[in-house]
Amino acid sequence: MPQMMPLSWLTLFFMFSAALVIFATTNFYTYIPSMFTTKSKIKVNPVNWKW
């Protein structure tokens, strides 16, 4: 198998690292959280125990 020169490995490393950073930042900044406008209240049913 042919050997690649170290400069080529270094450029591949920087290329994939830059792609990872760009992918992570675009995923981070394009995330839009959904706001919950209604508050869920706990429904309490009063129960009278008659023995």
mmCIF file of N, CA and C in Angstrom:
data_model
loop_
_atom_site.group_PDB
_atom_site.id
_atom_site.type_symbol
_atom_site.label_atom_id
_atom_site.label_comp_id
_atom_site.label_asym_id
_atom_site.label_seq_id
_atom_site.Cartn_x
_atom_site.Cartn_y
_atom_site.Cartn_z
ATOM 1 N N MET A 1 0.845 -1.186 0.000
ATOM 2 C CA MET A 1 0.000 0.000 0.000
ATOM 3 C C MET A 1 0.886 1.244 0.000
ATOM 4 N N PRO A 2 0.504 2.229 -0.748
ATOM 5 C CA PRO A 2 1.324 3.449 -0.777
ATOM 6 C C PRO A 2 1.174 4.243 0.515
ATOM 7 N N GLN A 3 2.262 4.813 0.919
ATOM 8 C CA GLN A 3 2.267 5.610 2.138
ATOM 9 C C GLN A 3 1.971 7.063 1.795
ATOM 10 N N MET A 4 1.176 7.710 2.662
ATOM 11 C CA MET A 4 0.886 9.126 2.452
ATOM 12 C C MET A 4 1.911 9.952 3.220
ATOM 13 N N MET A 5 2.258 11.063 2.672
ATOM 14 C CA MET A 5 3.215 11.915 3.359
ATOM 15 C C MET A 5 2.532 12.589 4.560
ATOM 16 N N PRO A 6 3.276 12.955 5.601
ATOM 17 C CA PRO A 6 2.679 13.507 6.824
ATOM 18 C C PRO A 6 1.894 14.792 6.596
ATOM 19 N N LEU A 7 2.292 15.600 5.626
ATOM 20 C CA LEU A 7 1.569 16.834 5.362
ATOM 21 C C LEU A 7 0.149 16.530 4.901
ATOM 22 N N SER A 8 -0.002 15.460 4.152
ATOM 23 C CA SER A 8 -1.333 15.077 3.695
ATOM 24 C C SER A 8 -2.194 14.631 4.881
ATOM 25 N N TRP A 9 -1.607 13.887 5.833
ATOM 26 C CA TRP A 9 -2.358 13.487 7.021
ATOM 27 C C TRP A 9 -2.755 14.705 7.838
ATOM 28 N N LEU A 10 -1.866 15.684 7.902
ATOM 29 C CA LEU A 10 -2.153 16.894 8.666
ATOM 30 C C LEU A 10 -3.286 17.689 8.026
ATOM 31 N N THR A 11 -3.281 17.786 6.707
ATOM 32 C CA THR A 11 -4.377 18.504 6.043
ATOM 33 C C THR A 11 -5.688 17.751 6.189
ATOM 34 N N LEU A 12 -5.659 16.427 6.146
ATOM 35 C CA LEU A 12 -6.880 15.651 6.375
ATOM 36 C C LEU A 12 -7.404 15.867 7.788
ATOM 37 N N PHE A 13 -6.497 15.892 8.761
ATOM 38 C CA PHE A 13 -6.905 16.119 10.145
ATOM 39 C C PHE A 13 -7.555 17.486 10.305
ATOM 40 N N PHE A 14 -6.935 18.514 9.737
ATOM 41 C CA PHE A 14 -7.512 19.859 9.839
ATOM 42 C C PHE A 14 -8.833 19.966 9.090
ATOM 43 N N MET A 15 -8.959 19.287 7.975
ATOM 44 C CA MET A 15 -10.199 19.339 7.208
ATOM 45 C C MET A 15 -11.343 18.693 7.989
ATOM 46 N N PHE A 16 -11.107 17.510 8.548
ATOM 47 C CA PHE A 16 -12.160 16.846 9.305
ATOM 48 C C PHE A 16 -12.448 17.561 10.625
ATOM 49 N N SER A 17 -11.427 18.146 11.230
ATOM 50 C CA SER A 17 -11.659 18.919 12.453
ATOM 51 C C SER A 17 -12.496 20.155 12.168
ATOM 52 N N ALA A 18 -12.203 20.836 11.070
ATOM 53 C CA ALA A 18 -12.993 22.013 10.699
ATOM 54 C C ALA A 18 -14.423 21.617 10.362
ATOM 55 N N ALA A 19 -14.599 20.487 9.688
ATOM 56 C CA ALA A 19 -15.950 20.022 9.368
ATOM 57 C C ALA A 19 -16.719 19.687 10.640
ATOM 58 N N LEU A 20 -16.048 19.086 11.615
ATOM 59 C CA LEU A 20 -16.702 18.765 12.883
ATOM 60 C C LEU A 20 -17.107 20.027 13.625
ATOM 61 N N VAL A 21 -16.230 21.012 13.667
ATOM 62 C CA VAL A 21 -16.535 22.267 14.358
ATOM 63 C C VAL A 21 -17.681 22.993 13.669
ATOM 64 N N ILE A 22 -17.666 23.051 12.355
ATOM 65 C CA ILE A 22 -18.743 23.724 11.618
ATOM 66 C C ILE A 22 -20.062 22.995 11.813
ATOM 67 N N PHE A 23 -20.045 21.673 11.759
ATOM 68 C CA PHE A 23 -21.261 20.885 11.954
ATOM 69 C C PHE A 23 -21.819 21.074 13.361
ATOM 70 N N ALA A 24 -20.956 21.080 14.366
ATOM 71 C CA ALA A 24 -21.410 21.239 15.748
ATOM 72 C C ALA A 24 -21.975 22.632 15.995
ATOM 73 N N THR A 25 -21.332 23.654 15.454
ATOM 74 C CA THR A 25 -21.830 25.016 15.674
ATOM 75 C C THR A 25 -23.141 25.257 14.939
ATOM 76 N N THR A 26 -23.287 24.712 13.738
ATOM 77 C CA THR A 26 -24.567 24.897 13.037
ATOM 78 C C THR A 26 -25.681 24.150 13.743
ATOM 79 N N ASN A 27 -25.399 22.977 14.280
ATOM 80 C CA ASN A 27 -26.427 22.269 15.040
ATOM 81 C C ASN A 27 -26.770 23.011 16.323
ATOM 82 N N PHE A 28 -25.787 23.646 16.942
ATOM 83 C CA PHE A 28 -26.042 24.355 18.192
ATOM 84 C C PHE A 28 -26.856 25.617 17.961
ATOM 85 N N TYR A 29 -26.523 26.370 16.929
ATOM 86 C CA TYR A 29 -27.183 27.654 16.719
ATOM 87 C C TYR A 29 -28.482 27.558 15.927
ATOM 88 N N THR A 30 -28.757 26.439 15.277
ATOM 89 C CA THR A 30 -30.025 26.302 14.562
ATOM 90 C C THR A 30 -31.088 25.635 15.414
ATOM 91 N N TYR A 31 -30.757 25.230 16.635
ATOM 92 C CA TYR A 31 -31.740 24.606 17.519
ATOM 93 C C TYR A 31 -32.657 25.680 18.074
ATOM 94 N N ILE A 32 -33.973 25.499 17.882
ATOM 95 C CA ILE A 32 -34.959 26.454 18.380
ATOM 96 C C ILE A 32 -35.780 25.751 19.461
ATOM 97 N N PRO A 33 -35.596 26.124 20.711
ATOM 98 C CA PRO A 33 -36.360 25.460 21.771
ATOM 99 C C PRO A 33 -37.822 25.881 21.726
ATOM 100 N N SER A 34 -38.693 24.930 21.984
ATOM 101 C CA SER A 34 -40.123 25.245 21.996
ATOM 102 C C SER A 34 -40.511 25.660 23.411
ATOM 103 N N MET A 35 -41.138 26.811 23.505
ATOM 104 C CA MET A 35 -41.547 27.326 24.800
ATOM 105 C C MET A 35 -42.926 26.776 25.158
ATOM 106 N N PHE A 36 -43.056 26.352 26.385
ATOM 107 C CA PHE A 36 -44.347 25.883 26.857
ATOM 108 C C PHE A 36 -45.121 27.082 27.390
ATOM 109 N N THR A 37 -46.229 27.416 26.732
ATOM 110 C CA THR A 37 -46.991 28.593 27.134
ATOM 111 C C THR A 37 -48.014 28.261 28.208
ATOM 112 N N THR A 38 -48.468 27.031 28.238
ATOM 113 C CA THR A 38 -49.465 26.656 29.240
ATOM 114 C C THR A 38 -48.775 25.928 30.382
ATOM 115 N N LYS A 39 -49.164 26.296 31.575
ATOM 116 C CA LYS A 39 -48.613 25.618 32.737
ATOM 117 C C LYS A 39 -49.550 24.469 33.105
ATOM 118 N N SER A 40 -48.978 23.321 33.267
ATOM 119 C CA SER A 40 -49.799 22.174 33.631
ATOM 120 C C SER A 40 -49.990 22.174 35.145
ATOM 121 N N LYS A 41 -51.234 22.264 35.547
ATOM 122 C CA LYS A 41 -51.543 22.261 36.970
ATOM 123 C C LYS A 41 -51.947 20.853 37.387
ATOM 124 N N ILE A 42 -51.597 20.515 38.589
ATOM 125 C CA ILE A 42 -51.942 19.203 39.103
ATOM 126 C C ILE A 42 -53.410 19.219 39.506
ATOM 127 N N LYS A 43 -54.151 18.289 38.940
ATOM 128 C CA LYS A 43 -55.576 18.214 39.240
ATOM 129 C C LYS A 43 -55.755 17.426 40.533
ATOM 130 N N VAL A 44 -56.386 18.075 41.516
ATOM 131 C CA VAL A 44 -56.584 17.449 42.817
ATOM 132 C C VAL A 44 -58.061 17.113 42.958
ATOM 133 N N ASN A 45 -58.339 15.851 43.163
ATOM 134 C CA ASN A 45 -59.712 15.412 43.394
ATOM 135 C C ASN A 45 -59.892 15.160 44.888
ATOM 136 N N PRO A 46 -60.671 16.002 45.577
ATOM 137 C CA PRO A 46 -60.880 15.759 47.008
ATOM 138 C C PRO A 46 -61.765 14.528 47.211
ATOM 139 N N VAL A 47 -61.297 13.661 48.055
ATOM 140 C CA VAL A 47 -62.027 12.422 48.321
ATOM 141 C C VAL A 47 -62.373 12.400 49.804
ATOM 142 N N ASN A 48 -63.657 12.277 50.111
ATOM 143 C CA ASN A 48 -64.111 12.163 51.489
ATOM 144 C C ASN A 48 -64.297 10.693 51.822
ATOM 145 N N TRP A 49 -63.466 10.220 52.717
ATOM 146 C CA TRP A 49 -63.573 8.822 53.117
ATOM 147 C C TRP A 49 -64.550 8.726 54.283
ATOM 148 N N LYS A 50 -65.608 8.000 54.060
ATOM 149 C CA LYS A 50 -66.609 7.806 55.115
ATOM 150 C C LYS A 50 -66.608 6.328 55.497
ATOM 151 N N TRP A 51 -66.194 6.074 56.715
ATOM 152 C CA TRP A 51 -66.117 4.695 57.156
ATOM 153 C C TRP A 51 -67.366 4.323 57.905
#
